[in-house]
mmCIF file of N, CA and C in Angstrom:
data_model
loop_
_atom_site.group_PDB
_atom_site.id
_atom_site.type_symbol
_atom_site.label_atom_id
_atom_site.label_comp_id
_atom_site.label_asym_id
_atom_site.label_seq_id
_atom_site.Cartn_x
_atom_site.Cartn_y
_atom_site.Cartn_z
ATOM 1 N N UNK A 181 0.813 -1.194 0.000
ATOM 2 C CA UNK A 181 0.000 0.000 0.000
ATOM 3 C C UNK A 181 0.853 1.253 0.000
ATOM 4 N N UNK A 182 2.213 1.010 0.707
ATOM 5 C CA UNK A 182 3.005 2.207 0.679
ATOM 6 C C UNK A 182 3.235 2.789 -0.819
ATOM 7 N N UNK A 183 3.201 2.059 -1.835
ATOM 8 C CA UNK A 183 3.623 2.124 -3.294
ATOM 9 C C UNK A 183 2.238 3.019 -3.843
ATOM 10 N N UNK A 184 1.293 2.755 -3.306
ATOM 11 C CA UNK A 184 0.182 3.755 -4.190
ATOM 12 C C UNK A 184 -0.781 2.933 -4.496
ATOM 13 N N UNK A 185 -0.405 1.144 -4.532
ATOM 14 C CA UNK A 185 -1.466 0.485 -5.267
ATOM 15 C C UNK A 185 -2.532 -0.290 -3.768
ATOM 16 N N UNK A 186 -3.792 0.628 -4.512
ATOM 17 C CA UNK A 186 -5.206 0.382 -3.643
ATOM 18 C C UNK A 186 -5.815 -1.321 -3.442
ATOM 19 N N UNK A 187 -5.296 -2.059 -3.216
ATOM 20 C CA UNK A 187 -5.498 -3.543 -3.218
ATOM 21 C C UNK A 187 -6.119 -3.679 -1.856
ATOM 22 N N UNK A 188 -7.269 -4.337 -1.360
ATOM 23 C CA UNK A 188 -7.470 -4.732 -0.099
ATOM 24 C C UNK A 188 -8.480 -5.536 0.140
ATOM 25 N N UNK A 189 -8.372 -6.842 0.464
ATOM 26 C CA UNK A 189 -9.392 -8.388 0.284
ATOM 27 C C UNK A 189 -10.493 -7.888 0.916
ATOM 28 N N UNK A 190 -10.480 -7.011 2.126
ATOM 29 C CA UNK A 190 -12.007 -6.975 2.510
ATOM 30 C C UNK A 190 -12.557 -6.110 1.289
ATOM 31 N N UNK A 191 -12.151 -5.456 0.619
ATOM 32 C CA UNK A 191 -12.847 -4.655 -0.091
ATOM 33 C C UNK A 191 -12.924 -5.130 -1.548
ATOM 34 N N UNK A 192 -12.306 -5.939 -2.089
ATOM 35 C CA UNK A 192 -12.162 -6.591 -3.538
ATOM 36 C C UNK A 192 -12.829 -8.347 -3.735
ATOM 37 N N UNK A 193 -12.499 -8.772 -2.358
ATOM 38 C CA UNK A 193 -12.909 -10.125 -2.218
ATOM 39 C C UNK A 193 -13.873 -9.788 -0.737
ATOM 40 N N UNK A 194 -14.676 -9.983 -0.709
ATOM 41 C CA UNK A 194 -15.579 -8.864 0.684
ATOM 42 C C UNK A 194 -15.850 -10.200 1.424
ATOM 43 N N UNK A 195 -15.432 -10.443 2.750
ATOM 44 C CA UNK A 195 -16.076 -11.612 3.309
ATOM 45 C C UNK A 195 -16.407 -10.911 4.962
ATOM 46 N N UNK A 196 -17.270 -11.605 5.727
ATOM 47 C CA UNK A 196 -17.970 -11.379 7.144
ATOM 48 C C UNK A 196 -19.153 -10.273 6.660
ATOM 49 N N UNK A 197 -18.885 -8.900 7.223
ATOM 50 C CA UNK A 197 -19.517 -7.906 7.068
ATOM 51 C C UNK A 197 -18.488 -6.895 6.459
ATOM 52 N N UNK A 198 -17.900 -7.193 5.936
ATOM 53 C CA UNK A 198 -17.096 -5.848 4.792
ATOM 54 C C UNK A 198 -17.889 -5.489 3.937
ATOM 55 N N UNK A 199 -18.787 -6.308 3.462
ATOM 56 C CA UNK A 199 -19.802 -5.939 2.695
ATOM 57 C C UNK A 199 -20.288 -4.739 2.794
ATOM 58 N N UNK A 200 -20.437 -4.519 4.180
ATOM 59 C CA UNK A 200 -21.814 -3.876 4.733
ATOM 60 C C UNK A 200 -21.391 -2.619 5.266
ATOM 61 N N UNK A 201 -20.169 -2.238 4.996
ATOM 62 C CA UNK A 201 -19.213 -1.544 5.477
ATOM 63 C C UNK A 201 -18.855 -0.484 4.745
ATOM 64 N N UNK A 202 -18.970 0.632 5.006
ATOM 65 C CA UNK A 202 -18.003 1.754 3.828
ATOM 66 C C UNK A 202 -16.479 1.820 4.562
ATOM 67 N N UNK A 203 -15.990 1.833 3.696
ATOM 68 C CA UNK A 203 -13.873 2.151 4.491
ATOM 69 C C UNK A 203 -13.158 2.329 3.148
ATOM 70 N N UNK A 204 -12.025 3.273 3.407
ATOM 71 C CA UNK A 204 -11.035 3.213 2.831
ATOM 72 C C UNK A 204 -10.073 2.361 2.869
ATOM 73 N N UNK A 205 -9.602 2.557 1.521
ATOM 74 C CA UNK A 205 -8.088 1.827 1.413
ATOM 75 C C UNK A 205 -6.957 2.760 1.647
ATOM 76 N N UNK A 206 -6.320 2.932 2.518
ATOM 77 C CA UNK A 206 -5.065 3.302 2.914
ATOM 78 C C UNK A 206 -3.951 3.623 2.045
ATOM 79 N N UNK A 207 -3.660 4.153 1.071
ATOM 80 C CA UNK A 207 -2.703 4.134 0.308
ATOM 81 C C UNK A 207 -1.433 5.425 0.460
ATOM 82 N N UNK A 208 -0.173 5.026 0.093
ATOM 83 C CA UNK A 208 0.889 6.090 0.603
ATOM 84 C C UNK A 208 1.204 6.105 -1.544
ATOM 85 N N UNK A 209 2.022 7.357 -1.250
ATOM 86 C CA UNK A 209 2.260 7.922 -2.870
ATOM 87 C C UNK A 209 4.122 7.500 -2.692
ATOM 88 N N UNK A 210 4.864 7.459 -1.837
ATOM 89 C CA UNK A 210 6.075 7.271 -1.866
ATOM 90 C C UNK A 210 6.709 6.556 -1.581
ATOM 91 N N UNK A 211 5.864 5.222 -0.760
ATOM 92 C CA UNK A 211 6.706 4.166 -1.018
ATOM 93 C C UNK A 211 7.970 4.125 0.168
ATOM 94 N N UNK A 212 8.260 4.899 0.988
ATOM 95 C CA UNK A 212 8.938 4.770 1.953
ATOM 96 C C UNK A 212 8.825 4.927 3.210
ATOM 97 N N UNK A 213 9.836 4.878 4.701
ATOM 98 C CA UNK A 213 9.230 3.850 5.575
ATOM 99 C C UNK A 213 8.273 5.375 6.327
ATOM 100 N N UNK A 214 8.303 6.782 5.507
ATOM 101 C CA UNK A 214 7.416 7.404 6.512
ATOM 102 C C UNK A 214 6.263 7.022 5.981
ATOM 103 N N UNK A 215 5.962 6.821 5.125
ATOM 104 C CA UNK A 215 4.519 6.025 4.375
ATOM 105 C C UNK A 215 3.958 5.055 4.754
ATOM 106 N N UNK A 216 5.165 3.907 5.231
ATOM 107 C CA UNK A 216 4.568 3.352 5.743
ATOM 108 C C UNK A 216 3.656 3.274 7.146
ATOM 109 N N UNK A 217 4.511 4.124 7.615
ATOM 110 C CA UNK A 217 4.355 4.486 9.252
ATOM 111 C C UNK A 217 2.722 5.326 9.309
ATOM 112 N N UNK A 218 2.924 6.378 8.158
ATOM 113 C CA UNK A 218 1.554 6.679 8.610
ATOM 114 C C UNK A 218 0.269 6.033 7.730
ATOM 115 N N UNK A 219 0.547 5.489 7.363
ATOM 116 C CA UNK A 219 -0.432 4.732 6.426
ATOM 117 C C UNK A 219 -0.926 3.639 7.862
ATOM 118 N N UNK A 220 0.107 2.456 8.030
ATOM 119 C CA UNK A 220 -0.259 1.971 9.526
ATOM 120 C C UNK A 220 -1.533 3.179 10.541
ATOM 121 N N UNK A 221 -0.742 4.885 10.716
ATOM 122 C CA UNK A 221 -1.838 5.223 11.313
ATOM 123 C C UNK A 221 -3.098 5.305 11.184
ATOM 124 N N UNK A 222 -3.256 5.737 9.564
ATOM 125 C CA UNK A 222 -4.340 6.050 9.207
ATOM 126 C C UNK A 222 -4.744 4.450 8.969
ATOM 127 N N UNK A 223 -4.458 3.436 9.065
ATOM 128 C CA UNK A 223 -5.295 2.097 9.238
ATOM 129 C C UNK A 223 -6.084 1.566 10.633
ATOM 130 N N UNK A 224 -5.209 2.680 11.678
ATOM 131 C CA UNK A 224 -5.473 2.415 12.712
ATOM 132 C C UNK A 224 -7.304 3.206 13.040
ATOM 133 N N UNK A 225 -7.279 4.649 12.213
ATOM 134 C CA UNK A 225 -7.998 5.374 12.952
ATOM 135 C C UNK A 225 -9.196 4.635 11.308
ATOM 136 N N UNK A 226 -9.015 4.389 10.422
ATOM 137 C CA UNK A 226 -10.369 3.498 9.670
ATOM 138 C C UNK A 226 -10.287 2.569 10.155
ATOM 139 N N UNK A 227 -9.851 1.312 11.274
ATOM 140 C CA UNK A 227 -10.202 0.474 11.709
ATOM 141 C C UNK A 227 -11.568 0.862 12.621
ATOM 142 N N UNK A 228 -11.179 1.910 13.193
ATOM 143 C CA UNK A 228 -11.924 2.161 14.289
ATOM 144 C C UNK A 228 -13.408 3.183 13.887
ATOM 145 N N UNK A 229 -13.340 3.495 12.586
ATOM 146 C CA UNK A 229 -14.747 3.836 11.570
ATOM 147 C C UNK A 229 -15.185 2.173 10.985
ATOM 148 N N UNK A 230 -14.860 1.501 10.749
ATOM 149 C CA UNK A 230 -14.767 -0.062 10.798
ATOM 150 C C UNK A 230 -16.231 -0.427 12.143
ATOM 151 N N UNK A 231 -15.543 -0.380 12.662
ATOM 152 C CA UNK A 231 -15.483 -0.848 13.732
ATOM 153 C C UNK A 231 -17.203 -0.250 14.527
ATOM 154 N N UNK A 232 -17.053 1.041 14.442
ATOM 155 C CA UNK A 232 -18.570 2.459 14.463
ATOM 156 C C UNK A 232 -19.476 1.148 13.650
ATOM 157 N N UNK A 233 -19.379 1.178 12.636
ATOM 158 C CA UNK A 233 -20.494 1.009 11.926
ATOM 159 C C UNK A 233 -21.041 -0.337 12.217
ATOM 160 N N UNK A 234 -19.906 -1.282 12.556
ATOM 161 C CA UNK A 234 -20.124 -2.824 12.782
ATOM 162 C C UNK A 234 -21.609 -2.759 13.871
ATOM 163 N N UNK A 235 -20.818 -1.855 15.141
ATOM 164 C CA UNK A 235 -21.376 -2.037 16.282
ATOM 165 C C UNK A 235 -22.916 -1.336 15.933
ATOM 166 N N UNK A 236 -22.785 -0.793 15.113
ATOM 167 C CA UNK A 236 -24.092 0.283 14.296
ATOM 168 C C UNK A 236 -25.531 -0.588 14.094
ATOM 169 N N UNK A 237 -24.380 -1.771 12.963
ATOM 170 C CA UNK A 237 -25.378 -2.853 12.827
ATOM 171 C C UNK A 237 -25.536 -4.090 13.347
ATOM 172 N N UNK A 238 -25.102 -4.095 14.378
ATOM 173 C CA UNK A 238 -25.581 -5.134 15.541
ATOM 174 C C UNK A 238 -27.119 -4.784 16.345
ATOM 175 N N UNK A 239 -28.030 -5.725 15.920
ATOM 176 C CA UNK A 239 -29.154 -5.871 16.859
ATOM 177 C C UNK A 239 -28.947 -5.709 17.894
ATOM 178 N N UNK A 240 -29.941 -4.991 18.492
ATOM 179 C CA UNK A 240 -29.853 -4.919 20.069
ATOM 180 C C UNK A 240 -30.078 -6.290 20.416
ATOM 181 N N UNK A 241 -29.998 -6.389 22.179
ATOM 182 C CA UNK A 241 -30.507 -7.209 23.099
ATOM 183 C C UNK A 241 -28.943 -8.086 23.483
ATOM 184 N N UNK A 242 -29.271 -8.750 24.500
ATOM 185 C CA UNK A 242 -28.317 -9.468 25.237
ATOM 186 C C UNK A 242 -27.331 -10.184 24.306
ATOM 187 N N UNK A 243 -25.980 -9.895 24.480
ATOM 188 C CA UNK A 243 -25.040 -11.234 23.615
ATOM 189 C C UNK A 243 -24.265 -12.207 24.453
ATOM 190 N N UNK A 244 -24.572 -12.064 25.721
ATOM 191 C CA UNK A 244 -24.025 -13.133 26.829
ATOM 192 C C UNK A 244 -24.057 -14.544 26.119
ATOM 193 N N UNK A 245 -23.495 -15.106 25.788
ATOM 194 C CA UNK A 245 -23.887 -16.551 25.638
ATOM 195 C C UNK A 245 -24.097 -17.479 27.369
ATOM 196 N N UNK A 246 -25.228 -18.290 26.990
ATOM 197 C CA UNK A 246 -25.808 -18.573 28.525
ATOM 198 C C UNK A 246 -25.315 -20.028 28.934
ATOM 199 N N UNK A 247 -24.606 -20.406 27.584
ATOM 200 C CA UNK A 247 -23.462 -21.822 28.456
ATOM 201 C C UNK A 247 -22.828 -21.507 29.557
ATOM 202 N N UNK A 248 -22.825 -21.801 30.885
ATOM 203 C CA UNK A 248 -22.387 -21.665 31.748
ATOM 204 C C UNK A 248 -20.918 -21.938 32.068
ATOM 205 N N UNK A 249 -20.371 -23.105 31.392
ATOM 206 C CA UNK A 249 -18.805 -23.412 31.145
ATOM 207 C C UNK A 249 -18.352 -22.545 29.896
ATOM 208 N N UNK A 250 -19.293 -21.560 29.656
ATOM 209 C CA UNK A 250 -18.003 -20.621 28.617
ATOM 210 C C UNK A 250 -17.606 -19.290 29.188
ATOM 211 N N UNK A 251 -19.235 -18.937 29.695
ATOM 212 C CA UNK A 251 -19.361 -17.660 30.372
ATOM 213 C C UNK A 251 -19.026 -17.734 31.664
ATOM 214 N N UNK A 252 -18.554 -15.997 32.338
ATOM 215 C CA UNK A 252 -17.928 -16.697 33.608
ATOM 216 C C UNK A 252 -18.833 -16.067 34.662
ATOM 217 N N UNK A 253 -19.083 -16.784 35.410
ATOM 218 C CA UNK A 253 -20.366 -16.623 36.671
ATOM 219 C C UNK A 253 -20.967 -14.843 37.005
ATOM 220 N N UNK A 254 -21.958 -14.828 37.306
ATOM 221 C CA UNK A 254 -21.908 -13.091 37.731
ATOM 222 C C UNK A 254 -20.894 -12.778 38.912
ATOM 223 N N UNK A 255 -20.560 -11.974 39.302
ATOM 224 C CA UNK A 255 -19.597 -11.666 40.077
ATOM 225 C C UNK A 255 -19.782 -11.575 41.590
ATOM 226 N N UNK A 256 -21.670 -12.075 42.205
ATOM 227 C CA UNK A 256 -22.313 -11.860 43.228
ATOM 228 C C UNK A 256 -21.490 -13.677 44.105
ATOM 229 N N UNK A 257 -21.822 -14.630 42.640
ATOM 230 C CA UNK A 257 -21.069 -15.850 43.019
ATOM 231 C C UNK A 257 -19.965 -16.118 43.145
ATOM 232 N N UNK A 258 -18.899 -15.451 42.473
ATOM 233 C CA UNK A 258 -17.264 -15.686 42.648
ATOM 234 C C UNK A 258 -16.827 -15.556 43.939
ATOM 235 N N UNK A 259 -17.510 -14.854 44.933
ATOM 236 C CA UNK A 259 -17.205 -14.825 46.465
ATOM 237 C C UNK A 259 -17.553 -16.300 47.086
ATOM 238 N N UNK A 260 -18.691 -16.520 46.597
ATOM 239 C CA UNK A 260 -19.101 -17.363 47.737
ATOM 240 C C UNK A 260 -19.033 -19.107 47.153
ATOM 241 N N UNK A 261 -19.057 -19.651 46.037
ATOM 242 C CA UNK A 261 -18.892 -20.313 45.044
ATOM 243 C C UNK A 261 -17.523 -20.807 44.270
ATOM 244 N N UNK A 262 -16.443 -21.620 45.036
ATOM 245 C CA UNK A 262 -15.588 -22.039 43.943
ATOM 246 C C UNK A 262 -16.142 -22.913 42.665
ATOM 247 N N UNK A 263 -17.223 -23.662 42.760
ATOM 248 C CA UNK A 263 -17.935 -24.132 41.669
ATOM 249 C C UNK A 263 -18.474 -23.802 40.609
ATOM 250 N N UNK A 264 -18.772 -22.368 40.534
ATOM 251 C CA UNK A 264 -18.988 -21.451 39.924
ATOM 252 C C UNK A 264 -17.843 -21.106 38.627
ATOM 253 N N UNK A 265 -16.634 -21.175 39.437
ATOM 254 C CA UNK A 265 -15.677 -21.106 38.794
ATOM 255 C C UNK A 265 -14.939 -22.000 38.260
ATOM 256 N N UNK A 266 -15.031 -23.412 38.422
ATOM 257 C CA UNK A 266 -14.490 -24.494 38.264
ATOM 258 C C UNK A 266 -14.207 -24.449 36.727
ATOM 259 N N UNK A 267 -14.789 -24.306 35.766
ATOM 260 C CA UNK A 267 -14.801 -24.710 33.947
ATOM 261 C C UNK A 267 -13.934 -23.500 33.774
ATOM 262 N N UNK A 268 -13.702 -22.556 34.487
ATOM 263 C CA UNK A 268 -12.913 -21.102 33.882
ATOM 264 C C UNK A 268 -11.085 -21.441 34.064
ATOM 265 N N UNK A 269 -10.778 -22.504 34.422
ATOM 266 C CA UNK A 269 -9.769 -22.652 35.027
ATOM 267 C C UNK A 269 -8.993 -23.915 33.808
#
């Protein structure tokens, strides 16, 4: 990308929700390592417009998953309950 050329799989080959996504491609005009450096930044701060919109289109309501050996106990039981905690270990 430092070179100028706009190539980027979420956006040419689109898979998850890139689809669903507007973002740039990051591109530097010179090809050297300050290009690279801020190109990295500016990937950092469209990750995080990425990222806005994902959470944008997430349905509301609970995403706890309610398996009990994945999720880890509410925090009222970790006092009183080593069993609680047993699968986290």
């Amino acid at each position: 990308r430092s070179t100028g050329y706009a190539w980027d799989l979420r956006r040419d080959q689109p898979y998850l929700a890139y689809e669903e996504v507007d973002f740039d491609v990051i591109v530097g005009t010179h090809g050297d390592s300050f290009d690279r450096y801020a190109i990295r930044l500016n990937e950092i701060r469209e990750s995080l417009r990425i990222v806005e919109q994902i959470l944008d289109l997430m349905p509301a309501g609970d995403y706890r998953v309610q398996d009990k050996k994945v999720t880890p106990p509410p925090r009222s039981r970790i006092d009183e309950s080593m069993e609680a905690l047993i699968h986290h270990f």
